[in-house]
Structures are given as C-alpha cells and as structure tokens.
mmCIF file of C-alpha atoms and ligand atoms in Angstrom:
data_model
loop_
_atom_site.group_PDB
_atom_site.id
_atom_site.type_symbol
_atom_site.label_atom_id
_atom_site.label_comp_id
_atom_site.label_asym_id
_atom_site.label_seq_id
_atom_site.Cartn_x
_atom_site.Cartn_y
_atom_site.Cartn_z
ATOM 1 C CA MET A 1 42.445 284.241 6.806
ATOM 2 C CA LEU A 2 40.527 283.356 3.390
ATOM 3 C CA VAL A 3 41.924 280.631 1.439
ATOM 4 C CA LEU A 4 40.812 279.480 -1.937
ATOM 5 C CA GLY A 5 41.644 275.898 -2.361
ATOM 6 C CA ILE A 6 42.034 273.996 -5.806
ATOM 7 C CA GLU A 7 42.228 270.105 -6.318
ATOM 8 C CA THR A 8 42.935 268.318 -9.651
ATOM 9 C CA SER A 9 44.891 265.491 -8.626
ATOM 10 C CA CYS A 10 42.764 262.703 -10.136
ATOM 11 C CA ASP A 11 39.417 262.764 -11.716
ATOM 12 C CA GLU A 12 37.570 265.507 -9.503
ATOM 13 C CA THR A 13 37.976 269.153 -10.579
ATOM 14 C CA SER A 14 37.369 270.865 -7.127
ATOM 15 C CA ALA A 15 37.419 274.428 -5.748
ATOM 16 C CA ALA A 16 36.529 275.508 -2.311
ATOM 17 C CA VAL A 17 36.811 278.523 -0.130
ATOM 18 C CA VAL A 18 37.422 278.162 3.695
ATOM 19 C CA SER A 19 38.160 280.937 6.338
ATOM 20 C CA GLY A 20 39.227 281.296 10.133
ATOM 21 C CA THR A 21 42.077 281.021 12.191
ATOM 22 C CA GLY A 22 43.691 278.084 14.189
ATOM 23 C CA ASP A 23 41.309 275.255 14.315
ATOM 24 C CA ALA A 24 38.289 277.492 13.934
ATOM 25 C CA VAL A 25 37.864 277.232 10.258
ATOM 26 C CA GLU A 26 34.592 277.447 8.260
ATOM 27 C CA GLN A 27 33.982 276.096 4.849
ATOM 28 C CA ARG A 28 32.456 278.870 2.788
ATOM 29 C CA SER A 29 31.862 276.843 -0.379
ATOM 30 C CA LEU A 30 32.888 273.671 -1.978
ATOM 31 C CA VAL A 31 32.307 272.793 -5.649
ATOM 32 C CA ILE A 32 33.200 269.322 -6.898
ATOM 33 C CA LEU A 33 32.804 268.242 -10.579
ATOM 34 C CA SER A 34 33.548 264.405 -10.949
ATOM 35 C CA GLN A 35 34.511 263.375 -14.316
ATOM 36 C CA ASP A 36 32.071 260.648 -15.215
ATOM 37 C CA VAL A 37 33.743 259.761 -18.620
ATOM 38 C CA HIS A 38 36.192 257.323 -16.817
ATOM 39 C CA ARG A 39 33.305 254.970 -16.190
ATOM 40 C CA ILE A 40 33.339 253.901 -19.836
ATOM 41 C CA PHE A 41 36.947 252.904 -19.548
ATOM 42 C CA GLY A 42 36.816 251.049 -16.188
ATOM 43 C CA GLY A 43 39.392 253.293 -14.686
ATOM 44 C CA VAL A 44 40.901 256.852 -14.767
ATOM 45 C CA VAL A 45 42.452 257.563 -18.130
ATOM 46 C CA PRO A 46 45.123 260.162 -17.298
ATOM 47 C CA GLU A 47 45.172 262.291 -20.467
ATOM 48 C CA ILE A 48 41.331 262.395 -20.521
ATOM 49 C CA ALA A 49 41.544 263.492 -16.915
ATOM 50 C CA SER A 50 43.863 266.344 -17.675
ATOM 51 C CA ARG A 51 41.797 267.507 -20.466
ATOM 52 C CA ALA A 52 38.520 267.528 -18.555
ATOM 53 C CA HIS A 53 40.244 269.645 -15.848
ATOM 54 C CA VAL A 54 41.424 272.150 -18.362
ATOM 55 C CA THR A 55 37.731 272.622 -19.623
ATOM 56 C CA ALA A 56 36.213 272.631 -16.085
ATOM 57 C CA ILE A 57 38.609 274.504 -13.748
ATOM 58 C CA ALA A 58 37.751 278.230 -14.661
ATOM 59 C CA PRO A 59 34.006 277.709 -14.154
ATOM 60 C CA VAL A 60 34.562 275.416 -11.043
ATOM 61 C CA VAL A 61 36.916 278.259 -9.405
ATOM 62 C CA SER A 62 34.366 280.844 -10.366
ATOM 63 C CA GLN A 63 31.448 279.012 -8.782
ATOM 64 C CA ALA A 64 33.244 278.279 -5.680
ATOM 65 C CA LEU A 65 34.172 282.048 -5.239
ATOM 66 C CA ARG A 66 30.515 282.930 -6.087
ATOM 67 C CA GLU A 67 29.026 280.535 -3.598
ATOM 68 C CA ALA A 68 31.373 281.749 -0.797
ATOM 69 C CA ASN A 69 30.243 285.302 -1.747
ATOM 70 C CA VAL A 70 33.689 286.457 -2.158
ATOM 71 C CA GLU A 71 35.842 287.920 -4.986
ATOM 72 C CA LEU A 72 39.340 287.147 -5.768
ATOM 73 C CA PRO A 73 40.635 290.224 -4.223
ATOM 74 C CA ASP A 74 39.194 289.065 -0.854
ATOM 75 C CA VAL A 75 41.553 285.843 -0.986
ATOM 76 C CA ASP A 76 44.650 285.894 1.151
ATOM 77 C CA VAL A 77 46.106 282.760 -0.100
ATOM 78 C CA ILE A 78 45.677 280.353 -3.118
ATOM 79 C CA ALA A 79 46.203 276.680 -2.016
ATOM 80 C CA VAL A 80 46.650 274.015 -4.769
ATOM 81 C CA THR A 81 47.267 270.175 -4.692
ATOM 82 C CA ASN A 82 50.745 269.799 -6.184
ATOM 83 C CA ALA A 83 51.526 266.073 -5.202
ATOM 84 C CA PRO A 84 50.840 263.028 -5.287
ATOM 85 C CA GLY A 85 48.580 262.234 -8.243
ATOM 86 C CA LEU A 86 48.321 262.145 -11.882
ATOM 87 C CA VAL A 87 51.014 264.441 -13.023
ATOM 88 C CA GLY A 88 49.066 265.864 -15.849
ATOM 89 C CA ALA A 89 45.977 266.527 -14.067
ATOM 90 C CA LEU A 90 47.867 268.008 -11.056
ATOM 91 C CA LEU A 91 49.626 270.451 -13.559
ATOM 92 C CA VAL A 92 46.454 271.779 -14.627
ATOM 93 C CA GLY A 93 45.434 272.899 -11.079
ATOM 94 C CA VAL A 94 49.083 274.104 -10.393
ATOM 95 C CA SER A 95 49.355 276.035 -13.559
ATOM 96 C CA TYR A 96 45.704 277.547 -13.194
ATOM 97 C CA ALA A 97 46.467 278.515 -9.421
ATOM 98 C CA LYS A 98 49.901 280.088 -10.387
ATOM 99 C CA GLY A 99 47.992 282.226 -13.182
ATOM 100 C CA LEU A 100 45.288 283.332 -10.833
ATOM 101 C CA ALA A 101 47.778 284.170 -8.126
ATOM 102 C CA LEU A 102 50.101 285.970 -10.525
ATOM 103 C CA GLY A 103 47.095 287.922 -12.001
ATOM 104 C CA ALA A 104 45.693 288.921 -8.703
ATOM 105 C CA GLY A 105 48.800 289.413 -6.815
ATOM 106 C CA LYS A 106 48.126 286.809 -4.623
ATOM 107 C CA PRO A 107 50.742 284.288 -2.711
ATOM 108 C CA ILE A 108 50.268 280.597 -3.636
ATOM 109 C CA ILE A 109 50.905 277.529 -1.404
ATOM 110 C CA GLY A 110 51.239 273.889 -2.664
ATOM 111 C CA VAL A 111 49.518 271.051 -0.577
ATOM 112 C CA HIS A 112 50.315 267.295 -0.254
ATOM 113 C CA HIS A 113 47.197 265.609 -1.204
ATOM 114 C CA MET A 114 47.186 263.157 1.666
ATOM 115 C CA GLU A 115 47.826 265.922 4.055
ATOM 116 C CA GLY A 116 44.477 267.664 2.714
ATOM 117 C CA HIS A 117 42.780 264.049 3.643
ATOM 118 C CA LEU A 118 44.118 264.472 7.257
ATOM 119 C CA PHE A 119 42.473 267.851 7.395
ATOM 120 C CA ALA A 120 38.974 266.968 5.927
ATOM 121 C CA GLN A 121 37.252 265.887 9.070
ATOM 122 C CA SER A 122 38.252 268.844 10.943
ATOM 123 C CA LEU A 123 35.995 270.824 8.814
ATOM 124 C CA GLU A 124 32.993 268.732 10.130
ATOM 125 C CA HIS A 125 33.820 267.849 13.640
ATOM 126 C CA ALA A 126 35.499 270.382 15.916
ATOM 127 C CA ASN A 127 37.307 267.406 17.704
ATOM 128 C CA ALA A 128 38.576 265.926 14.769
ATOM 129 C CA VAL A 129 42.015 267.650 15.457
ATOM 130 C CA PRO A 130 45.311 266.007 16.661
ATOM 131 C CA PRO A 131 46.397 264.063 18.503
ATOM 132 C CA PHE A 132 44.665 261.394 16.474
ATOM 133 C CA THR A 133 45.141 258.045 14.574
ATOM 134 C CA ALA A 134 44.366 258.343 10.963
ATOM 135 C CA LEU A 135 43.285 255.856 8.462
ATOM 136 C CA LEU A 136 43.513 257.208 4.778
ATOM 137 C CA VAL A 137 41.878 254.681 2.543
ATOM 138 C CA SER A 138 41.242 255.755 -1.183
ATOM 139 C CA GLY A 139 41.549 254.283 -4.610
ATOM 140 C CA GLY A 140 45.356 255.275 -4.665
ATOM 141 C CA HIS A 141 46.407 255.043 -1.014
ATOM 142 C CA THR A 142 45.972 253.137 2.059
ATOM 143 C CA MET A 143 47.922 254.565 5.046
ATOM 144 C CA LEU A 144 47.934 254.511 8.648
ATOM 145 C CA VAL A 145 49.341 257.703 10.151
ATOM 146 C CA ASP A 146 49.920 258.828 13.785
ATOM 147 C CA VAL A 147 49.483 262.653 14.003
ATOM 148 C CA PRO A 148 50.573 264.084 17.338
ATOM 149 C CA ALA A 149 50.103 267.522 15.837
ATOM 150 C CA TRP A 150 49.355 269.112 12.579
ATOM 151 C CA GLY A 151 52.391 269.036 10.327
ATOM 152 C CA ASP A 152 53.843 266.147 12.371
ATOM 153 C CA TYR A 153 52.829 262.831 10.364
ATOM 154 C CA ARG A 154 54.342 259.613 11.387
ATOM 155 C CA ILE A 155 53.515 256.838 8.872
ATOM 156 C CA LEU A 156 52.998 253.711 10.862
ATOM 157 C CA GLY A 157 51.968 251.314 7.954
ATOM 158 C CA ALA A 158 50.624 251.265 4.269
ATOM 159 C CA THR A 159 49.694 248.897 1.777
ATOM 160 C CA ARG A 160 52.369 246.715 0.028
ATOM 161 C CA ASP A 161 50.450 246.251 -3.065
ATOM 162 C CA ASP A 162 46.812 247.483 -3.822
ATOM 163 C CA ALA A 163 45.233 250.341 -2.117
ATOM 164 C CA ALA A 164 41.932 249.331 -0.347
ATOM 165 C CA GLY A 165 39.846 251.238 -2.960
ATOM 166 C CA GLU A 166 41.669 249.505 -5.705
ATOM 167 C CA ALA A 167 40.973 246.099 -4.186
ATOM 168 C CA PHE A 168 37.243 247.107 -3.980
ATOM 169 C CA ASP A 169 37.261 248.299 -7.635
ATOM 170 C CA LYS A 170 39.056 245.187 -8.820
ATOM 171 C CA VAL A 171 36.699 242.722 -6.950
ATOM 172 C CA ALA A 172 33.765 244.902 -8.220
ATOM 173 C CA LYS A 173 34.997 244.133 -11.853
ATOM 174 C CA LEU A 174 35.476 240.458 -11.224
ATOM 175 C CA LEU A 175 31.681 240.470 -10.117
ATOM 176 C CA GLY A 176 30.629 242.490 -13.068
ATOM 177 C CA LEU A 177 29.989 245.609 -11.156
ATOM 178 C CA PRO A 178 30.317 249.116 -12.579
ATOM 179 C CA TYR A 179 33.384 251.115 -11.942
ATOM 180 C CA PRO A 180 34.231 252.669 -9.319
ATOM 181 C CA GLY A 181 32.978 249.524 -7.508
ATOM 182 C CA GLY A 182 33.251 250.254 -3.692
ATOM 183 C CA ARG A 183 29.741 251.390 -3.201
ATOM 184 C CA HIS A 184 28.291 248.680 -5.435
ATOM 185 C CA ILE A 185 30.345 246.048 -3.334
ATOM 186 C CA GLU A 186 28.965 247.587 -0.134
ATOM 187 C CA ARG A 187 25.414 247.404 -1.419
ATOM 188 C CA LEU A 188 25.681 243.846 -2.611
ATOM 189 C CA ALA A 189 27.468 242.759 0.585
ATOM 190 C CA ARG A 190 24.680 243.761 2.623
ATOM 191 C CA ASP A 191 22.399 240.946 1.257
ATOM 192 C CA GLY A 192 25.413 238.290 1.506
ATOM 193 C CA ASN A 193 25.755 235.602 4.078
ATOM 194 C CA PRO A 194 29.047 236.099 5.992
ATOM 195 C CA SER A 195 29.730 232.611 6.443
ATOM 196 C CA HIS A 196 29.636 231.282 3.058
ATOM 197 C CA PHE A 197 32.926 232.481 1.893
ATOM 198 C CA ARG A 198 35.569 233.250 4.714
ATOM 199 C CA PHE A 199 38.552 234.740 3.278
ATOM 200 C CA ALA A 200 41.878 234.656 5.220
ATOM 201 C CA ARG A 201 42.634 238.038 6.830
ATOM 202 C CA PRO A 202 45.563 239.414 5.021
ATOM 203 C CA MET A 203 48.685 240.453 7.269
ATOM 204 C CA LEU A 204 46.801 239.432 10.442
ATOM 205 C CA ARG A 205 48.740 236.909 12.309
ATOM 206 C CA ARG A 206 48.264 235.912 15.844
ATOM 207 C CA ASN A 207 51.266 237.042 17.946
ATOM 208 C CA GLN A 208 52.309 239.847 15.810
ATOM 209 C CA GLN A 209 54.229 242.427 18.042
ATOM 210 C CA PRO A 210 54.504 246.121 17.468
ATOM 211 C CA GLY A 211 58.078 245.992 16.257
ATOM 212 C CA ASP A 212 57.047 243.462 13.425
ATOM 213 C CA ASP A 213 57.217 244.575 9.839
ATOM 214 C CA ASP A 214 53.585 243.640 9.309
ATOM 215 C CA TYR A 215 52.191 244.916 12.417
ATOM 216 C CA TYR A 216 50.667 247.864 10.705
ATOM 217 C CA ASP A 217 51.107 247.253 6.945
ATOM 218 C CA VAL A 218 48.454 245.720 4.932
ATOM 219 C CA SER A 219 48.325 243.679 1.807
ATOM 220 C CA PHE A 220 45.420 243.014 -0.488
ATOM 221 C CA SER A 221 46.677 241.213 -3.501
ATOM 222 C CA GLY A 222 46.249 237.749 -1.920
ATOM 223 C CA LEU A 223 42.788 238.517 -0.981
ATOM 224 C CA LYS A 224 41.902 239.634 -4.479
ATOM 225 C CA THR A 225 43.357 236.350 -5.823
ATOM 226 C CA ALA A 226 41.229 234.200 -3.255
ATOM 227 C CA VAL A 227 38.249 236.239 -4.621
ATOM 228 C CA LEU A 228 39.057 235.518 -8.233
ATOM 229 C CA LEU A 229 39.344 231.721 -7.440
ATOM 230 C CA ALA A 230 36.078 231.873 -5.735
ATOM 231 C CA VAL A 231 34.394 233.631 -8.848
ATOM 232 C CA GLN A 232 36.020 230.976 -10.902
ATOM 233 C CA ALA A 233 34.861 228.153 -8.979
ATOM 234 C CA SER A 234 31.196 229.456 -8.715
ATOM 235 C CA GLN A 235 28.683 227.689 -10.764
ATOM 236 C CA ASP A 236 26.231 230.435 -10.396
ATOM 237 C CA LEU A 237 27.736 233.957 -9.803
ATOM 238 C CA GLU A 238 24.248 235.492 -9.806
ATOM 239 C CA ARG A 239 23.485 233.321 -6.674
ATOM 240 C CA ASP A 240 26.899 233.461 -5.254
ATOM 241 C CA GLY A 241 27.933 237.222 -5.968
ATOM 242 C CA ALA A 242 26.411 238.801 -2.803
ATOM 243 C CA ASP A 243 28.121 236.287 -0.464
ATOM 244 C CA ILE A 244 31.483 236.708 -2.331
ATOM 245 C CA ALA A 245 31.391 240.447 -1.910
ATOM 246 C CA ARG A 246 30.352 239.937 1.739
ATOM 247 C CA GLY A 247 33.379 237.638 2.453
ATOM 248 C CA PHE A 248 35.752 240.049 0.596
ATOM 249 C CA GLN A 249 34.487 242.916 2.484
ATOM 250 C CA ASP A 250 34.436 241.465 5.845
ATOM 251 C CA ALA A 251 38.218 240.222 5.523
ATOM 252 C CA LEU A 252 39.193 243.696 4.147
ATOM 253 C CA ILE A 253 37.404 245.636 6.945
ATOM 254 C CA GLU A 254 38.467 243.331 9.775
ATOM 255 C CA THR A 255 42.274 243.780 8.660
ATOM 256 C CA LEU A 256 42.006 247.290 8.572
ATOM 257 C CA ALA A 257 39.906 247.822 11.820
ATOM 258 C CA GLU A 258 42.616 245.497 13.651
ATOM 259 C CA LYS A 259 45.462 247.724 12.408
ATOM 260 C CA VAL A 260 43.745 250.959 13.479
ATOM 261 C CA ARG A 261 43.045 249.561 16.777
ATOM 262 C CA ARG A 262 46.808 248.533 17.283
ATOM 263 C CA ALA A 263 47.915 251.974 16.185
ATOM 264 C CA ALA A 264 45.293 253.921 18.556
ATOM 265 C CA GLU A 265 46.323 251.565 21.369
ATOM 266 C CA GLN A 266 49.998 251.653 20.879
ATOM 267 C CA HIS A 267 50.256 255.517 20.644
ATOM 268 C CA ASP A 268 47.292 256.036 23.384
ATOM 269 C CA ARG A 269 45.084 258.026 20.847
ATOM 270 C CA ARG A 270 41.538 258.884 21.773
ATOM 271 C CA ARG A 271 40.620 260.034 18.514
ATOM 272 C CA VAL A 272 40.652 258.237 15.138
ATOM 273 C CA VAL A 273 40.172 260.137 11.941
ATOM 274 C CA LEU A 274 39.240 258.398 8.743
ATOM 275 C CA SER A 275 39.345 259.810 5.266
ATOM 276 C CA GLY A 276 39.344 258.839 1.536
ATOM 277 C CA GLY A 277 36.521 257.321 -0.692
ATOM 278 C CA VAL A 278 36.572 254.035 1.282
ATOM 279 C CA ALA A 279 35.848 255.780 4.287
ATOM 280 C CA CYS A 280 32.358 256.192 2.868
ATOM 281 C CA ASN A 281 31.857 252.517 3.591
ATOM 282 C CA GLN A 282 29.506 252.338 6.483
ATOM 283 C CA ALA A 283 30.362 248.790 7.538
ATOM 284 C CA LEU A 284 33.983 249.993 7.851
ATOM 285 C CA VAL A 285 32.981 252.629 9.987
ATOM 286 C CA LYS A 286 30.846 250.560 12.133
ATOM 287 C CA GLU A 287 33.541 247.941 12.591
ATOM 288 C CA ILE A 288 36.270 250.560 13.308
ATOM 289 C CA THR A 289 33.967 252.236 15.747
ATOM 290 C CA ALA A 290 33.051 248.896 17.544
ATOM 291 C CA ARG A 291 36.761 247.861 17.898
ATOM 292 C CA LEU A 292 37.785 251.329 19.057
ATOM 293 C CA ALA A 293 35.085 251.532 21.662
ATOM 294 C CA ASP A 294 37.221 249.093 23.658
ATOM 295 C CA VAL A 295 40.130 251.427 23.560
ATOM 296 C CA GLY A 296 37.957 254.252 24.524
ATOM 297 C CA ALA A 297 38.421 256.195 21.339
ATOM 298 C CA GLU A 298 36.017 258.141 19.286
ATOM 299 C CA VAL A 299 35.850 257.589 15.607
ATOM 300 C CA TYR A 300 35.404 260.431 13.105
ATOM 301 C CA ALA A 301 34.047 259.536 9.697
ATOM 302 C CA PRO A 302 33.528 262.194 7.130
ATOM 303 C CA SER A 303 30.465 262.854 4.946
ATOM 304 C CA VAL A 304 30.759 261.486 1.326
ATOM 305 C CA ARG A 305 31.605 264.968 -0.074
ATOM 306 C CA LEU A 306 34.687 265.411 2.390
ATOM 307 C CA ALA A 307 35.719 261.811 2.373
ATOM 308 C CA THR A 308 36.367 261.690 -1.416
ATOM 309 C CA ASP A 309 38.744 264.095 -3.149
ATOM 310 C CA ASN A 310 37.731 267.612 -2.583
ATOM 311 C CA ALA A 311 39.262 271.234 -2.417
ATOM 312 C CA ALA A 312 38.089 272.224 0.992
ATOM 313 C CA MET A 313 40.504 269.898 2.553
ATOM 314 C CA ILE A 314 43.292 271.387 0.494
ATOM 315 C CA ALA A 315 42.140 274.866 1.242
ATOM 316 C CA ARG A 316 42.121 273.956 5.048
ATOM 317 C CA ALA A 317 45.780 272.496 4.963
ATOM 318 C CA GLY A 318 46.862 275.353 2.950
ATOM 319 C CA LEU A 319 45.411 277.684 5.776
ATOM 320 C CA PHE A 320 47.394 275.831 8.377
ATOM 321 C CA HIS A 321 50.647 276.302 6.268
ATOM 322 C CA ALA A 322 49.958 279.810 5.334
ATOM 323 C CA GLU A 323 49.271 280.685 9.052
ATOM 324 C CA ARG A 324 52.720 279.529 9.724
ATOM 325 C CA GLY A 325 54.206 281.932 7.131
ATOM 326 C CA GLU A 326 54.829 279.331 4.629
ATOM 327 C CA ARG A 327 54.529 280.034 0.958
ATOM 328 C CA ASP A 328 55.724 278.704 -2.450
ATOM 329 C CA ASP A 329 57.055 280.722 -5.261
ATOM 330 C CA TRP A 330 56.384 280.401 -9.100
ATOM 331 C CA SER A 331 58.856 277.356 -9.103
ATOM 332 C CA LEU A 332 56.004 275.438 -7.424
ATOM 333 C CA ASN A 333 55.740 272.192 -9.558
ATOM 334 C CA ALA A 334 53.384 268.862 -9.732
ATOM 335 C CA PHE A 335 54.922 265.480 -8.585
ATOM 336 C CA ALA A 336 53.235 262.173 -9.189
ATOM 337 C CA SER A 337 54.668 260.968 -5.855
ATOM 338 C CA LEU A 338 56.076 262.729 -2.885
ATOM 339 C CA PRO A 339 56.249 261.304 0.780
ATOM 340 C CA LEU A 340 53.658 262.796 3.235
ATOM 341 C CA GLY A 341 55.334 265.294 5.420
ATOM 342 C CA ARG A 342 58.218 266.197 3.079
ATOM 343 C CA LYS A 343 58.436 270.009 3.039
ATOM 344 C CA THR A 344 57.728 271.444 -0.325
ATOM 345 C CA HIS A 345 57.379 275.013 0.414
ATOM 346 C CA THR A 346 59.855 276.998 -1.377
ATOM 347 C CA SER A 347 59.853 280.061 1.109
ATOM 348 C CA THR A 348 58.343 281.629 4.143
ATOM 349 C CA SER A 349 56.907 285.229 4.247
ATOM 350 C CA THR A 350 59.479 286.030 6.929
ATOM 351 C CA SER A 351 62.466 284.848 4.993
ATOM 352 C CA THR A 352 61.701 285.484 1.486
ATOM 353 C CA LYS A 353 59.753 288.031 -0.317
ATOM 354 C CA HIS A 354 57.066 286.379 -2.268
ATOM 355 C CA ALA A 355 57.315 286.659 -6.078
ATOM 356 C CA ALA A 356 53.602 288.000 -6.460
ATOM 357 C CA SER A 357 54.622 291.080 -4.086
ATOM 358 C CA SER A 358 58.029 291.657 -5.341
HETATM 359 O O1 LIG B 401 39.448 259.339 -2.337
HETATM 360 P P1 LIG B 401 38.753 258.936 -3.628
HETATM 361 O O2 LIG B 401 37.584 259.536 -4.139
HETATM 362 O O3 LIG B 401 39.613 258.882 -4.800
HETATM 363 C C1 LIG B 401 41.061 258.612 -4.659
HETATM 364 O O4 LIG B 401 41.381 257.424 -4.914
HETATM 365 O O5 LIG B 401 41.830 259.551 -4.322
HETATM 366 O O6 LIG B 401 38.441 257.184 -3.524
HETATM 367 C C2 LIG B 401 37.902 256.495 -4.358
HETATM 368 C C3 LIG B 401 37.731 255.189 -3.973
HETATM 369 C C4 LIG B 401 37.492 254.226 -5.020
HETATM 370 O O7 LIG B 401 38.323 252.984 -5.144
HETATM 371 C C5 LIG B 401 35.963 253.698 -4.648
HETATM 372 O O8 LIG B 401 35.789 252.550 -5.078
HETATM 373 C C6 LIG B 401 35.970 253.712 -3.166
HETATM 374 O O9 LIG B 401 36.855 254.813 -3.067
HETATM 375 N N1 LIG B 401 34.887 253.789 -2.526
HETATM 376 C C7 LIG B 401 34.267 252.831 -1.552
HETATM 377 C C8 LIG B 401 33.165 253.366 -1.273
HETATM 378 N N2 LIG B 401 32.680 254.555 -1.845
HETATM 379 C C9 LIG B 401 33.830 254.876 -2.776
HETATM 380 N N3 LIG B 401 34.792 251.751 -1.380
HETATM 381 C C10 LIG B 401 34.091 250.940 -0.419
HETATM 382 N N4 LIG B 401 32.804 251.398 0.001
HETATM 383 C C11 LIG B 401 32.423 252.568 -0.391
HETATM 384 N N5 LIG B 401 30.976 252.913 0.053
HETATM 385 ZN ZN1 LIG B 402 42.315 261.313 -2.221
#
C-alpha cells in the first residue's frame, strides 16, 4: 500500500510518502517546511499559519511525490491530519487533500495528530511497535499513553495546565531566549550548575499510589512560577541564567521520567516510545533511558525530523487504518480538539462505497 500523508495542524507544512504492509513500512519521502515567520511574534499566530499553509501546500506535496519517485495515480490512499490543532491550519490540509483525492479518484482518510506521533518511531525502529508505553511531549500536548496494540490507546495521564514544550517556551522567554525556546534551554542548561536552583518536582509526592489522581498526571504552571520568582530575585541573570535553566529542566525531566517509569512498570511494558518536539531533548532521553533500565525496558527516541510535526507519521497511521478498510468520505472535517482514540472514520470500504469511486 502506498500512502501520501499531509500534515498542517500547526506551523509545519509537511507531506510524505510511505509504503508497505503491517509493520513493514518504509518512508519513501518526507518534506517539512517550517514557518519561521512566527519567531517574530514569539508564538504561532493562527491566521498567519493558515495563510502560509495555503502558499506552501501544493509545492510541498509535489516535492514529496517527486522525492518518492511516484506519481499521484500510484497512490492508494491520501491520509491527512484532521484533528487536533489550529482549525484554520488543519482546514488547509483537509481541503487540499480532499481536492487532490476527488480529482485523482483516490480515497481519503483523516488521522488524529497524536496517533500520528505514536507511529513516528516505528518508521525508524522496527521494535518501536506495540505493546509499549508512550510519552507524547510537544508544544501543545503532554500525554502518557499505554498502547497494548495499534488502535488501542489508553490515556494514563496528561498535563493539567501547560504542555511540557509550552513550559520550555515560557521559561525561555523569561530568560530572554528566542522562540521556540526548548533547544535554547537545553543548550544553556548544559553549562548550568544543577545544585544552585533546585525547584520542587511537580506532582511527585512520596507514597503516591497507582489509583491516585496525580499518579500519572503532570503540571508545570507551579514550576513556571517558581522560575519566574527566581528570575525576578536574580541580581545578575547573565550569571544565573544557565543555573536557572538547569534547575528548571532537571525538575521537568525528573517528573516526566518518573511518570514514564511508573507507567511502564505498572503495565509491564518492555518498550517506551517518545514523540513530540520535547523528545528531541537529549537530557530527557538520557534520564528516561537510565530510569527505565532498572525496569528492563528499552527506550525509543526519534530523530529530530520525526519527533517534531511531520507528515510521515500521519501517512504511517493512515496506512494502518486504510489496511483495516477504514475510509472517510467528503464530509471529513477539521477539529481543534478531539480525544485520542475516538473513531473519526465515516465509512469502511466493506460497508460503504467510497465517494471517490461512486
Ligand atoms: O512537536 P512540536 O514540533 O510541535 C507541536 O507543538 O506540536 O514541538 C514543539 C515544541 C516546542 O515547545 C519546543 O520548544 C519544544 O518542542 N522543543 C524542545 C526541544 N526541541 C524542541 N524542548 C526541549 N528541548 C528540546 N531540545
Ligand atoms: Zn505534534
């Protein structure tokens, strides 16, 4: 099966081609165009993102097909992110995918963006397949998911306020670093003294039990406030910046690593899959790997291109659903929010004839 994937949920216009069957899927091409314009505003401006997608989508898709050495008639299914994300941005991808599918007589399938993240690692590591524990950490989401099988997603915990990437970005702003700030904090923290600022580990209490509300959940707003107070109290931010960055990063990482360890241990998983932009953080990967070694679990961390938003993971998730005969019809819509695992497909090839072929 040959799948063209399209991703426009936030500020990356991306298209990719994957092919294969079951878990033997090969990435044939991946084009990612990041919208740099948002740096000026210190955050993604939704309307600008939508307009930039409109400009970029056609050449990005053409390039992905060209790099894969395939033509549109060769494609079996077009997979597109339809939730969650910026609704205007999502609509560009969904509308373009529908137009392409209608014109070429191809079926279309909507993919949940977070499900795409779960599949990203399987394109790089043959072993990054269920059953596994997943930590999805991006600018918009922080979720701990138990994945006994593809398509079966049990959300164990999530953030109660800021996403991990959002916390990185906000702390970076407090320290006068550029947006998006995650990698700048990581770089600065490398030179930081770990014992100068020791912030409380959010949502980590001694004696927490598996049934407790906060056993898997995380929260970063208190940590962010603690950093703000440290910044305000500093007489010389030039001198203290690296130590504050280190203190913040250590607190956030320790919290996430401990929650992942708990999840893997409780569900007896031997594999842990990371995804989302924050999974690019090497200190995070190192700490999770160290903690999971005790449990005997292997940690799979993606390369930067597959950790951040990309269409290869969308094509890969689309392939899974398409192989099961799922399809969407022309009523496929974009949604700003949609729970992971909620079935969005409007038809299956066995029960309903697809609009493109009818
Ligand atoms: O997955 P992503 O590209 O986009 C979405 O939010 O969906 O994630 C972007 C986030 C930003 O908040 C960025 O600061 C963070 O990932 N990030 C990092 C690192 N690289 C990117 N956070 C910590 N350390 C990094 N090295
Ligand atoms: Zn994402």
